[in-house]
Short mmCIF file of C-alpha atoms in Angstrom, two decimals:
data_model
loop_
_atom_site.label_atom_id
_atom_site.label_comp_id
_atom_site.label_asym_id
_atom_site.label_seq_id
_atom_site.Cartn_x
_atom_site.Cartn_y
_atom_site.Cartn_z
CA UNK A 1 -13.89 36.63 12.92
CA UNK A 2 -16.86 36.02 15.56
CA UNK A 3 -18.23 39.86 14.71
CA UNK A 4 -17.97 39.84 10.70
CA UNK A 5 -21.25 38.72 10.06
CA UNK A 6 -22.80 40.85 12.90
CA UNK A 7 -25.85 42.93 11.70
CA UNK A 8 -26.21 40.81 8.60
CA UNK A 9 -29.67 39.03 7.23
CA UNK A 10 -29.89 35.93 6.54
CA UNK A 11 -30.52 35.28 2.75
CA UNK A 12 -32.87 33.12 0.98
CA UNK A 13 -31.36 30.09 -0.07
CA UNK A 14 -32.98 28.08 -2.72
CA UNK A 15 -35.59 29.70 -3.23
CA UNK A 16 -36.41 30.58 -7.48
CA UNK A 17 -38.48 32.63 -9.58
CA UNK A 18 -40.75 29.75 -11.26
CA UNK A 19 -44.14 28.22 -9.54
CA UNK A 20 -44.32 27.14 -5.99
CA UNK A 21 -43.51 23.87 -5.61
CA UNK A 22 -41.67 23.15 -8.69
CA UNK A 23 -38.42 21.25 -8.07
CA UNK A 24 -35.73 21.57 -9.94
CA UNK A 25 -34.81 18.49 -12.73
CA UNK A 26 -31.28 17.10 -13.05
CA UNK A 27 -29.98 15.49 -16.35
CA UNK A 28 -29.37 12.04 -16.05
CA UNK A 29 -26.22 12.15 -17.32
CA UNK A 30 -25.23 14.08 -14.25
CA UNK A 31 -26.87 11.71 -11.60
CA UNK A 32 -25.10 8.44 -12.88
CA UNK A 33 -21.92 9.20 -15.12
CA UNK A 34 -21.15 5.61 -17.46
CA UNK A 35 -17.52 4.61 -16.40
CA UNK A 36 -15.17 5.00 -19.23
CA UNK A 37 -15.28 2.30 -21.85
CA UNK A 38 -12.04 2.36 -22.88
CA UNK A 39 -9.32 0.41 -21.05
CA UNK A 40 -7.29 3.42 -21.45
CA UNK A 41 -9.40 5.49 -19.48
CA UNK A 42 -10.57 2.44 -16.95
CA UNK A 43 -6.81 2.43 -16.23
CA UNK A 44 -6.42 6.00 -16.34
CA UNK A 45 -9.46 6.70 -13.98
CA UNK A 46 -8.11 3.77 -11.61
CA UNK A 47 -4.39 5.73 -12.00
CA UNK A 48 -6.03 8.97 -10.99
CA UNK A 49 -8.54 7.78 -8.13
CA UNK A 50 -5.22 5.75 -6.06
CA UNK A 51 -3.36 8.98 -6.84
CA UNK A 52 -6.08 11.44 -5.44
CA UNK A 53 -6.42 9.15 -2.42
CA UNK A 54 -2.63 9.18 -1.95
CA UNK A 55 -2.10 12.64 -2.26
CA UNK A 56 -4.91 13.66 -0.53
CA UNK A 57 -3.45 11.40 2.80
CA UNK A 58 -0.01 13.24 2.07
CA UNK A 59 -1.69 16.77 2.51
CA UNK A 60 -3.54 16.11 5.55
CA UNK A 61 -0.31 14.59 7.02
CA UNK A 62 2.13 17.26 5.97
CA UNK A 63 -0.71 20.21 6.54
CA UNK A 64 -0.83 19.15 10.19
CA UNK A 65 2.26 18.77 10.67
CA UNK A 66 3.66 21.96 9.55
CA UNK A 67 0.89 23.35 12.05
CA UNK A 68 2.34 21.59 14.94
CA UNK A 69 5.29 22.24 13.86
CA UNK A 70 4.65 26.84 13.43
CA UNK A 71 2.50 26.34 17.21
CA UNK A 72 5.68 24.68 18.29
CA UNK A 73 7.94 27.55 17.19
CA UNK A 74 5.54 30.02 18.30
CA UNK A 75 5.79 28.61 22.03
CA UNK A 76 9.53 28.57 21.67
CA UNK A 77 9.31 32.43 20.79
CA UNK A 78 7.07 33.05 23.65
CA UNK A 79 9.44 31.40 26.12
CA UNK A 80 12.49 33.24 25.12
CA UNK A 81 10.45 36.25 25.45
CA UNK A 82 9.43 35.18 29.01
CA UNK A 83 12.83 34.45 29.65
CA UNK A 84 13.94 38.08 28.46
CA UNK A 85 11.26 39.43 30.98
CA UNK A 86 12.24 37.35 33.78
CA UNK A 87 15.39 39.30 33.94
CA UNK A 88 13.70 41.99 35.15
CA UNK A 89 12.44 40.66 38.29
CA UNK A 90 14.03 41.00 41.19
CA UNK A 91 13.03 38.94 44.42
CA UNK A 92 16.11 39.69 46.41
CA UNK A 93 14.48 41.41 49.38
CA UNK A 94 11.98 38.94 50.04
CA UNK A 95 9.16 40.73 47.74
CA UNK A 96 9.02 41.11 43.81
CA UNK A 97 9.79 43.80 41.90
CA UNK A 98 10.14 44.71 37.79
CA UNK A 99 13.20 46.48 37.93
CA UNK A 100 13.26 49.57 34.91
CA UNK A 101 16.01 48.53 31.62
CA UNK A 102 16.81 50.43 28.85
CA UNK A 103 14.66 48.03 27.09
CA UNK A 104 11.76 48.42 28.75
CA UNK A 105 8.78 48.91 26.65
CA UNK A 106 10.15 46.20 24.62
CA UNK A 107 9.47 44.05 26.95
CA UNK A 108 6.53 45.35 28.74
CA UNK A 109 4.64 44.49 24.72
CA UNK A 110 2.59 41.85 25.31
CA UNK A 111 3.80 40.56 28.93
CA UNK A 112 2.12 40.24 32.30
CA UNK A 113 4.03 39.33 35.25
CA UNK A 114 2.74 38.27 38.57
CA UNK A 115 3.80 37.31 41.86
CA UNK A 116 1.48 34.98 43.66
CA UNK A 117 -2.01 35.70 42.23
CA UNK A 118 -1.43 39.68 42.03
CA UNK A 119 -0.56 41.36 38.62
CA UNK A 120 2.55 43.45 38.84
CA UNK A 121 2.91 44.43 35.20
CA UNK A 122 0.81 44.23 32.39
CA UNK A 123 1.47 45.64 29.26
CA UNK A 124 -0.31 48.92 27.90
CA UNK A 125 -3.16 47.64 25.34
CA UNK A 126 -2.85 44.14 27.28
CA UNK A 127 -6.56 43.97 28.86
CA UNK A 128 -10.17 42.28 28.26
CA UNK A 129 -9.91 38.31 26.78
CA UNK A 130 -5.78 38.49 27.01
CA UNK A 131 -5.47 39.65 30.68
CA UNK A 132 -8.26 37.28 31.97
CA UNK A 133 -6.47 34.51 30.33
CA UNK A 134 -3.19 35.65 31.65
CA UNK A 135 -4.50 35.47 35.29
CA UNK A 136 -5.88 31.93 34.22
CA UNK A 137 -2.39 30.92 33.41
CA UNK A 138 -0.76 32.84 36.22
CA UNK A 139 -2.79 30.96 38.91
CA UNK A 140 -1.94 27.57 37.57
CA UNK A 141 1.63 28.38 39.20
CA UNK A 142 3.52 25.86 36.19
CA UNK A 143 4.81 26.54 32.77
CA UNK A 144 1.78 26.00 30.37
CA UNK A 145 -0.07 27.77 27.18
CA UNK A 146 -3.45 28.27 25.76
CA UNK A 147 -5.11 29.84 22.47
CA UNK A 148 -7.40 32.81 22.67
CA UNK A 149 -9.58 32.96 19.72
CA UNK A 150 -11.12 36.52 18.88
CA UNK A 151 -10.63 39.15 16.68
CA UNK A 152 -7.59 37.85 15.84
CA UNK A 153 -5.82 34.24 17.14
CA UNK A 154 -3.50 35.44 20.00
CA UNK A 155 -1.41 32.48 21.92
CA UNK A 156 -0.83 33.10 25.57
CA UNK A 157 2.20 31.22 27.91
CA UNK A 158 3.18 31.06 31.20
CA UNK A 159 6.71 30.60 32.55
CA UNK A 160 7.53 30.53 36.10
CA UNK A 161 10.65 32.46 37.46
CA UNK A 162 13.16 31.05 38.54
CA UNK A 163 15.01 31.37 42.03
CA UNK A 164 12.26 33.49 43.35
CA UNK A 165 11.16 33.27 46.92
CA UNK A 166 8.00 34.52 46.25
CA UNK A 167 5.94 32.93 43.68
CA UNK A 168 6.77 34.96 40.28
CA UNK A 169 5.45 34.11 36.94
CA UNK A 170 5.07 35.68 33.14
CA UNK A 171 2.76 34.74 30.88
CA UNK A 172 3.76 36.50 27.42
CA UNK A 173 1.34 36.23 24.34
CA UNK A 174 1.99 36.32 20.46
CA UNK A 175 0.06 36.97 17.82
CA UNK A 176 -0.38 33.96 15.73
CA UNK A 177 -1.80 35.69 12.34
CA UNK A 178 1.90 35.14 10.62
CA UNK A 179 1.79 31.57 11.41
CA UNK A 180 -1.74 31.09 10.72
CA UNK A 181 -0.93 32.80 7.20
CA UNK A 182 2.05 30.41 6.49
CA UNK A 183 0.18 27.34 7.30
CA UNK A 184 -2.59 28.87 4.87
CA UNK A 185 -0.31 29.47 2.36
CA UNK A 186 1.07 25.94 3.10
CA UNK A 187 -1.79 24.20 2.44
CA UNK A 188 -2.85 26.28 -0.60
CA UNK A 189 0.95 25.22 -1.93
CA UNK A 190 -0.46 21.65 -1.43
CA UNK A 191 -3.70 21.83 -3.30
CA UNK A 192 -2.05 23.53 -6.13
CA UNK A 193 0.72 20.67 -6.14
CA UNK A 194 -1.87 17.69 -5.88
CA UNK A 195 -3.78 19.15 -8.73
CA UNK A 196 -0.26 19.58 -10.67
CA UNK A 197 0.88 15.95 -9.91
CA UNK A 198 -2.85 15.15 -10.73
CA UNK A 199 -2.92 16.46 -14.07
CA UNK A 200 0.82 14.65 -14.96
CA UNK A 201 -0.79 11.50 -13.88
CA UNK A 202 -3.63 11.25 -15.84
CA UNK A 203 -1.52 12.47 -18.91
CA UNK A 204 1.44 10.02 -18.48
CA UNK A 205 -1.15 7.24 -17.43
CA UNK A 206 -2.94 7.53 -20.53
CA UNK A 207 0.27 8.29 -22.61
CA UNK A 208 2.36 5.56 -20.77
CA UNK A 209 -1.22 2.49 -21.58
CA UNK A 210 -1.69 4.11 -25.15
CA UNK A 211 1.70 3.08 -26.06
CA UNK A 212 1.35 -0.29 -24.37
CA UNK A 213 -1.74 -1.08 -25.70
CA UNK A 214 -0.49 0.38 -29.39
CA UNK A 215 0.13 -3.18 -30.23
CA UNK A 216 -2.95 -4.71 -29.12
CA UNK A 217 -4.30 -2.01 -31.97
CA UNK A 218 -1.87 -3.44 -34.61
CA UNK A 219 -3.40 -7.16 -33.84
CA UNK A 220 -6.43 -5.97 -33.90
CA UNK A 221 -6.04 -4.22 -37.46
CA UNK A 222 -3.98 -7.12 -38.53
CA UNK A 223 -7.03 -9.34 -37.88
CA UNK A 224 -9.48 -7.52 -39.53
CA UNK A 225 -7.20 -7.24 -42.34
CA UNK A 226 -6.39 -11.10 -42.73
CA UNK A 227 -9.75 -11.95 -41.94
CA UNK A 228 -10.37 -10.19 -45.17
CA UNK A 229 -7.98 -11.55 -47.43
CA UNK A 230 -7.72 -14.99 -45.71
CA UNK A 231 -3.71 -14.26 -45.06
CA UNK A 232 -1.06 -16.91 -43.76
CA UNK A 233 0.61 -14.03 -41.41
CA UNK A 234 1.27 -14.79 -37.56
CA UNK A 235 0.70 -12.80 -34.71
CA UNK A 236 3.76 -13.59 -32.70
CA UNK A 237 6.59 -11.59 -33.12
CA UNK A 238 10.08 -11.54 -31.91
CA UNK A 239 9.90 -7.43 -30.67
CA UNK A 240 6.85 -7.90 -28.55
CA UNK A 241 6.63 -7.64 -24.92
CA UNK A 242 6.00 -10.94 -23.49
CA UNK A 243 2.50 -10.65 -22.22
CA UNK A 244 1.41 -10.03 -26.08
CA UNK A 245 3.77 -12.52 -27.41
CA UNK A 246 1.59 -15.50 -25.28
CA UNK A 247 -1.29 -13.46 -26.70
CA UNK A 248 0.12 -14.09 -29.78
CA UNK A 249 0.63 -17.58 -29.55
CA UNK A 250 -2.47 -18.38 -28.77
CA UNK A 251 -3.95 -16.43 -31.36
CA UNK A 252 -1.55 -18.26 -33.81
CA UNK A 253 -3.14 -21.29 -32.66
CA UNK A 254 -6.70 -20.81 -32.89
CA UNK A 255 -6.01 -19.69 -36.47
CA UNK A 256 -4.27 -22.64 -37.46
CA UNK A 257 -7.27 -24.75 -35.91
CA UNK A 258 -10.10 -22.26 -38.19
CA UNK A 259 -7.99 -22.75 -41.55
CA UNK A 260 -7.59 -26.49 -39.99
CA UNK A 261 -11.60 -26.38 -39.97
CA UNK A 262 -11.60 -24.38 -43.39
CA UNK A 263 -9.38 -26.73 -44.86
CA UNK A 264 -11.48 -29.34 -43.31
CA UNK A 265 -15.02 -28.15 -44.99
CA UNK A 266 -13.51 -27.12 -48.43
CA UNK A 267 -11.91 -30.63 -48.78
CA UNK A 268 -15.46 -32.16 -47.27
CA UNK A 269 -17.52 -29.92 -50.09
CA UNK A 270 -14.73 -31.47 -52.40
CA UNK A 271 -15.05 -35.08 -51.97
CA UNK A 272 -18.61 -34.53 -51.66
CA UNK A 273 -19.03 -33.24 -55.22
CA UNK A 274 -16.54 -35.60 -56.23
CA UNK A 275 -18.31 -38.70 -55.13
CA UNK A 276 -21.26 -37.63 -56.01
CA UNK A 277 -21.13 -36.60 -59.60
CA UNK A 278 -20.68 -40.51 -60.77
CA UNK A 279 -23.85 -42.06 -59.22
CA UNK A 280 -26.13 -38.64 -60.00
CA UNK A 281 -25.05 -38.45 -63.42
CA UNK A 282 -26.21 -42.57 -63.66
CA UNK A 283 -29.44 -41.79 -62.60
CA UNK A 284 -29.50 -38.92 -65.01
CA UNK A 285 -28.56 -40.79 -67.40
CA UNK A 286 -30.90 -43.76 -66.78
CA UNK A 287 -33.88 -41.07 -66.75
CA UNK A 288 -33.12 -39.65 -69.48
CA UNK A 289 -33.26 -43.17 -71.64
CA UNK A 290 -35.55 -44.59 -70.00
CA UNK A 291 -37.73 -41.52 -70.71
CA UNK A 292 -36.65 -41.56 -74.43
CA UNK A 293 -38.82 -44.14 -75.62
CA UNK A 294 -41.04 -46.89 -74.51
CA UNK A 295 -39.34 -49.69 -72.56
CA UNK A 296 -40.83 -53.60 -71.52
CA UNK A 297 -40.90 -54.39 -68.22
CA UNK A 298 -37.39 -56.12 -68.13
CA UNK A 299 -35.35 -53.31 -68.85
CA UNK A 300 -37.51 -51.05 -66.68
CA UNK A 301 -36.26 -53.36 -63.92
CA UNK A 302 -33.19 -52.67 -65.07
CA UNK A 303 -33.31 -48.78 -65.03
CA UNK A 304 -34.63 -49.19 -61.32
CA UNK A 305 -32.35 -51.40 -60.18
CA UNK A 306 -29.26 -49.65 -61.89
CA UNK A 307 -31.32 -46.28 -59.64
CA UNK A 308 -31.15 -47.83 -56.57
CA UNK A 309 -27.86 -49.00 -56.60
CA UNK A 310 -26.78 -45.60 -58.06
CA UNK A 311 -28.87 -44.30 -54.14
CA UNK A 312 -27.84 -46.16 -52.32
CA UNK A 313 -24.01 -45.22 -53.48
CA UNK A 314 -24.43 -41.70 -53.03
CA UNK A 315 -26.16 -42.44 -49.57
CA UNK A 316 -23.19 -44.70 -48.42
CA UNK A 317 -20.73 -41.63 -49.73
CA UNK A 318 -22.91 -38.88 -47.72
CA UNK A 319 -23.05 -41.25 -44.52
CA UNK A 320 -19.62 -41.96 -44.68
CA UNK A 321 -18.01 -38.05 -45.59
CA UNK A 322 -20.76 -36.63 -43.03
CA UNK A 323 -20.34 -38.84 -39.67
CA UNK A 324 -16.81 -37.87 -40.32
CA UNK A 325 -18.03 -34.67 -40.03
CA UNK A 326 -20.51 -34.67 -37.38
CA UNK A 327 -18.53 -36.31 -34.83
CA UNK A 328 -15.43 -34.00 -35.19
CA UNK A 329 -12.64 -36.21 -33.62
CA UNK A 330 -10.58 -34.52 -31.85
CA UNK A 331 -6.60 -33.81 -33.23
CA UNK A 332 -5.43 -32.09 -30.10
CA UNK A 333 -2.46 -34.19 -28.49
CA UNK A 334 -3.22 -36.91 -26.16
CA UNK A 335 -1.91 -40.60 -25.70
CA UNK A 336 -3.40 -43.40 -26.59
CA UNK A 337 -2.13 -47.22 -25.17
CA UNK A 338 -2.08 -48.73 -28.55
CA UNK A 339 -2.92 -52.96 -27.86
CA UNK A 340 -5.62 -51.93 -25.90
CA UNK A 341 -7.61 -49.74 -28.30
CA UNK A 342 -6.76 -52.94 -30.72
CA UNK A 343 -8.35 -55.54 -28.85
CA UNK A 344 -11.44 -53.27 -28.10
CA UNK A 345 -11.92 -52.57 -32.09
CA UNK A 346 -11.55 -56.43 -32.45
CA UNK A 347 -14.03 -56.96 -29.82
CA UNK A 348 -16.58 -54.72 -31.53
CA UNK A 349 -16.15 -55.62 -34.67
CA UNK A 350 -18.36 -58.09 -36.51
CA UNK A 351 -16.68 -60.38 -38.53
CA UNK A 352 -17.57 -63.34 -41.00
CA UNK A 353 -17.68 -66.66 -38.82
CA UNK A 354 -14.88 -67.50 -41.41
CA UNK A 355 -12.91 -64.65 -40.94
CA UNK A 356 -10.85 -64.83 -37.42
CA UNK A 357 -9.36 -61.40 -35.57
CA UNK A 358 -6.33 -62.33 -33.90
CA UNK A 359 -4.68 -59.20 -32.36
CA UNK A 360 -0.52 -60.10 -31.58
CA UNK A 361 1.09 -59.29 -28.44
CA UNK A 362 3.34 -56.19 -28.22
CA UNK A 363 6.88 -56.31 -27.22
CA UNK A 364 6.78 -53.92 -24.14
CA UNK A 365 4.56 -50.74 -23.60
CA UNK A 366 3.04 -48.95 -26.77
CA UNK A 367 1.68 -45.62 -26.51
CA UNK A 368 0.55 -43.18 -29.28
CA UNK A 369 0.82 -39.61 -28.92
CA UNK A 370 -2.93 -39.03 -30.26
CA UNK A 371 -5.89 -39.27 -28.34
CA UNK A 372 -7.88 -42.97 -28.31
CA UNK A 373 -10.72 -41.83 -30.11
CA UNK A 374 -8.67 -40.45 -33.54
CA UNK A 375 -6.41 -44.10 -33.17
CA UNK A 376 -9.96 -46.19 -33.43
CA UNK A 377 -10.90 -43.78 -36.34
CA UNK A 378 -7.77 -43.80 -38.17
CA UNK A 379 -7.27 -47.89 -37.60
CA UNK A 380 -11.66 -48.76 -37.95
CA UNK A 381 -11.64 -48.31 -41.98
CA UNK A 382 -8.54 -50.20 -42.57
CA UNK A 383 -9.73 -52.63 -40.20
CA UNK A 384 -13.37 -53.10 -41.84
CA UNK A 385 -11.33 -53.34 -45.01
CA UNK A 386 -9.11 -56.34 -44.15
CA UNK A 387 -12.11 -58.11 -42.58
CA UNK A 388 -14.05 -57.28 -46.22
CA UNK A 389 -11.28 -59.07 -48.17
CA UNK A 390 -9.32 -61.44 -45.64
CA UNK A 391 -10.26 -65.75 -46.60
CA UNK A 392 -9.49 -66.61 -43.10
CA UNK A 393 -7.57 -64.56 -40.74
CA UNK A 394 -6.96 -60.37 -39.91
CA UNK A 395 -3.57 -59.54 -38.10
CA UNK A 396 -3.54 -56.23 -35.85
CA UNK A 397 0.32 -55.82 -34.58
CA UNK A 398 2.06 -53.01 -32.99
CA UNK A 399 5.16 -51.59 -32.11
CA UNK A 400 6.98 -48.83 -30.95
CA UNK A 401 10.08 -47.90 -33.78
CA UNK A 402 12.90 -45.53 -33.88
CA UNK A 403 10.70 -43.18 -35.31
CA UNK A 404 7.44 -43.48 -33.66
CA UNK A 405 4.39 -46.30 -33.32
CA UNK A 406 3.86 -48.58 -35.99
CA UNK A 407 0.56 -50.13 -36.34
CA UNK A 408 -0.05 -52.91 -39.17
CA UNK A 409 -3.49 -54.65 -40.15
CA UNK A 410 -2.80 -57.31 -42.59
CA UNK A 411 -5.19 -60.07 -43.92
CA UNK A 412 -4.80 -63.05 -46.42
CA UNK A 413 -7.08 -61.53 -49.06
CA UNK A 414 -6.40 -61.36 -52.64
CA UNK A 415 -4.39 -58.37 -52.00
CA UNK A 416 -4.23 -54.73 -54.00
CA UNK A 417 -3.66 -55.47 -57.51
CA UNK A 418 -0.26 -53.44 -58.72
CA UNK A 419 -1.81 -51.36 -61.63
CA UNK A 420 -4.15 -50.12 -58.92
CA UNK A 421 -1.46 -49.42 -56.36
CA UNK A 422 -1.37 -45.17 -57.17
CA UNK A 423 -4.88 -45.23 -57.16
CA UNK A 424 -5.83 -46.69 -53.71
CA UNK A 425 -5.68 -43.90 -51.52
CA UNK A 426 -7.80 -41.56 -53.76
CA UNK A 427 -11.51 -41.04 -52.96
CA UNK A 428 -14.52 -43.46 -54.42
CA UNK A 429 -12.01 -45.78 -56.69
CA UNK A 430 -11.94 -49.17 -56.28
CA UNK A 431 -9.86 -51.90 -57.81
CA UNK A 432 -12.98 -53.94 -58.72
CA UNK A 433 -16.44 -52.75 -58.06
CA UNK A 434 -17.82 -55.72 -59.16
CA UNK A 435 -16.23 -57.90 -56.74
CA UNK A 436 -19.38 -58.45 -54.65
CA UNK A 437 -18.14 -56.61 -51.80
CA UNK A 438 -19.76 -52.67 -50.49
CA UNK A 439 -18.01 -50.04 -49.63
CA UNK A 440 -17.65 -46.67 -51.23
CA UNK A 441 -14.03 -46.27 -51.70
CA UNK A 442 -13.17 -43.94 -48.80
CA UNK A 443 -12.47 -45.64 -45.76
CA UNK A 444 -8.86 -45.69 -47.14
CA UNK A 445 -8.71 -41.91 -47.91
CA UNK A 446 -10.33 -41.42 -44.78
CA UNK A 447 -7.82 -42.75 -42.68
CA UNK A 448 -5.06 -41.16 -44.20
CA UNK A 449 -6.60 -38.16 -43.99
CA UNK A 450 -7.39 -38.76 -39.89
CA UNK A 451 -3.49 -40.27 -39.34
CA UNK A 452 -1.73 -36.98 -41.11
CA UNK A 453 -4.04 -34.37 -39.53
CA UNK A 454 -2.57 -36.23 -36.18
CA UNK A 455 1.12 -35.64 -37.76
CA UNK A 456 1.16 -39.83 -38.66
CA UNK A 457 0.92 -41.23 -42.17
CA UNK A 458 -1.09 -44.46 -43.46
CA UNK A 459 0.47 -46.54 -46.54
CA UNK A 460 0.33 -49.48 -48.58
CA UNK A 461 3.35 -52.72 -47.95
CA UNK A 462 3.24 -53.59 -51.67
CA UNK A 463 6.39 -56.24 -50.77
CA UNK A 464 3.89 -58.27 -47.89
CA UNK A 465 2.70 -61.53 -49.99
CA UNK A 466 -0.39 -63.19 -49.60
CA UNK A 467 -3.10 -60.76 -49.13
CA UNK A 468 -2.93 -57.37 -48.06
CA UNK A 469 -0.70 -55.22 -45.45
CA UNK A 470 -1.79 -51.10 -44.83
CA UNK A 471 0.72 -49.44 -42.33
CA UNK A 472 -0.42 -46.86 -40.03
CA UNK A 473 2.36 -44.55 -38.41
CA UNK A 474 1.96 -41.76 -35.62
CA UNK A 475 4.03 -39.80 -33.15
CA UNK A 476 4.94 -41.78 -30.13
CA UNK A 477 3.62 -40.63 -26.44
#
């Protein structure tokens, strides 16, 4: 009320026991709170937040409408009780007059009635704030209502008589302290519900993403754990939602590319080692005799020479095994249009005068379901090859078969000798290494290697007569 806090001193606000001047410090952690790292509580906090902000519109809207709705009722009780009085009044004669009930300090509580702008009737404690707001209404001559705020909250209306000659109106007032208390208790039902459905929010937010996230834990887990061991396990799974299942999938996929890459380097280190041993161990062995005992200048020649061959074989192995490496030709699916990456490796390629490239026409479109860059690689070493051995003429031909592209490069060499046939396709061996001709022995290897990573397959035609004939076969487009 207006006079509670009559008489009283103000108090010192703020105001603390330490030095002048000194301001208080706040903890940082209080100024700027870190949002929750968790996605758990990120969704939890965003759960909360739209709920607050949802709830919070619901309260104002059904807080102020209740009170509309208790003023409206209130004004409904104060114009039955103006009706009630208006019974009273009697304007027969020509002049107004209360006429005396049974009832009658019943109805005198808390009801003025006038005629004109005179009071006739007032009631017994009515005066002060209420009876000048009374005559306020009175003189308006029409129904209306109005609020007096004091010691207590006190609405006043007015309601014209009816069938008066003279000008007759009561204005009856109600105290509005029940109503005020219902709305209070109202609202205080609200906040205590908001912080209810608050609480059950956050809970079954975090309880309802906890379980939906429990099997992003289990992947998680299970890829720390087969990290460790270096398991063959999958992430998909038939029982998981579908969201986690694509997760899953693609997951599955980039392992299969890092064992790919694994698979990849431990075969590289392999072959490496492999083809290497031979020439190192001849240049061992070379230094070692050589070093033995005196030698003449001849066979000193000899040790050098045997050296530098022995070099120059273990740089031709390390050029060849580590471009393959470098360049990392792609083996994701693509297309390639197979007579055209032909005629460009014929183009580039640079053959004896004596040796002729011919490059036959296919029947129809021919298009390889790898990418252009992994067909030159797969086709270049068989290519070089056939150009290495051919007398007079290398034959590139392909065609699309039931099961795929076929791709053949034949020549009119001396051809692979049958007790080397098992042999051919295994790194460094060659059928004669004496033949005059370089190479290392793994251009062959190579391109199998290349054509089955792609899901293709490179072999030998023992049956083709003269000369040689390698088949290359991969997935058509």
């Amino acid at each position: 009320m207006d006079t509670s806090h009559s008489g009283e001193k103000p108090r010192a606000v703020g105001r603390s026991s330490g030095c002048a001047g000194a301001s208080p410090t706040r903890s940082p952690s209080l100024l700027a709170r870190p949002a929750p790292r968790t996605l758990r509580g990120r969704l939890s906090l965003v759960a909360l937040t739209t709920a607050a902000l949802l709830m919070v519109i619901l309260t104002v809207a059904f807080n102020t409408v209740a009170r509309h709705r208790l003023q409206r009722e209130a004004d409904d009780e104060l114009r039955t009780r103006a009706a009630a009085v208006a019974t009273t009044v009697d304007s027969h004669h020509g002049r107004v007059r209360v006429l005396e009930t049974s009832g009658d300090r019943l109805l005198d509580t808390n009801a003025w009635i006038y005629t004109g702008g005179r009071l006739l009737e007032r009631p017994p404690s009515g005066a002060g704030a209420l009876t000048r707001a009374a005559d306020a209404l009175a003189a308006r001559g029409r129904r209306g209502c109005t609020t007096v705020h004091g010691p207590g909250t006190v609405r006043l209306c007015a309601q014209p008589v009816p069938g008066t000659a003279a000008r007759a109106t009561v204005v009856t007032a109600l105290d509005l302290a029940p109503y005020r208390s219902s709305a209070e208790t109202l609202l205080l039902g609200s906040f205590a519900l908001d912080a209810v459905m608050l609480a059950c929010t956050y809970a079954l937010t975090r309880l309802a993403v906890g379980r939906a996230l429990r099997p992003v834990r289990t992947m998680t887990d299970q890829a720390t754990q087969w990290s460790a061991v270096g398991s063959e396990e999958r992430f998909a799974g038939r029982d998981r939602p579908a969201e986690l299942a694509a997760l899953g999938d693609s997951l599955d996929a980039l392992l299969d590319r890092t064992r790919a890459v694994l698979r990849h380097e431990r075969q590289l280190t392999g072959e490496l080692s492999h083809e290497l041993r031979t020439p190192l161990s001849r240049i061992v062995a070379e230094l070692d005799w050589w070093g033995s005992r005196p030698r003449s200048d001849a066979e000193t020649r000899a040790s050098h020479q045997v050296m530098a061959e022995a070099a120059q074989s273990m740089r031709t192995i390390c050029d060849t095994l580590l471009d393959e490496a470098r360049e990392g030709v792609p083996t994701t699916p693509g297309t390639a249009d197979v007579p055209a990456v032909l005629h460009r490796l014929s183009a580039a390629l640079e053959a004896p005068d004596a040796v002729r490239v011919v490059v036959a026409d296919a029947p129809g479109p021919v298009t390889a379901g790898v990418h252009p860059a992994l067909l030159e690689r797969i086709v270049s070493p068989l290519l070089a090859n056939a150009v290495r051995y051919a007398r007079t003429t290398v034959t590139l031909a392909a065609r699309r078969t039931a099961d795929g592209i076929r791709v053949e490069v034949t020549d009119d060499g001396p051809g692979v000798p049958e007790a080397f046939g098992d042999r051919l396709f295994q790194p460094g061996k060659r059928a004669d290494p004496g033949d005059g001709h370089g190479g290392a022995g793994l251009g062959l290897p190579l391109a199998r290697r290349l054509a089955r990573s792609a899901g293709g397959e490179v072999s030998h035609d023992p049956g083709h007569r003269p000369g040689a004939c390698f088949v290359v076969t991969l997935p058509a487009a």
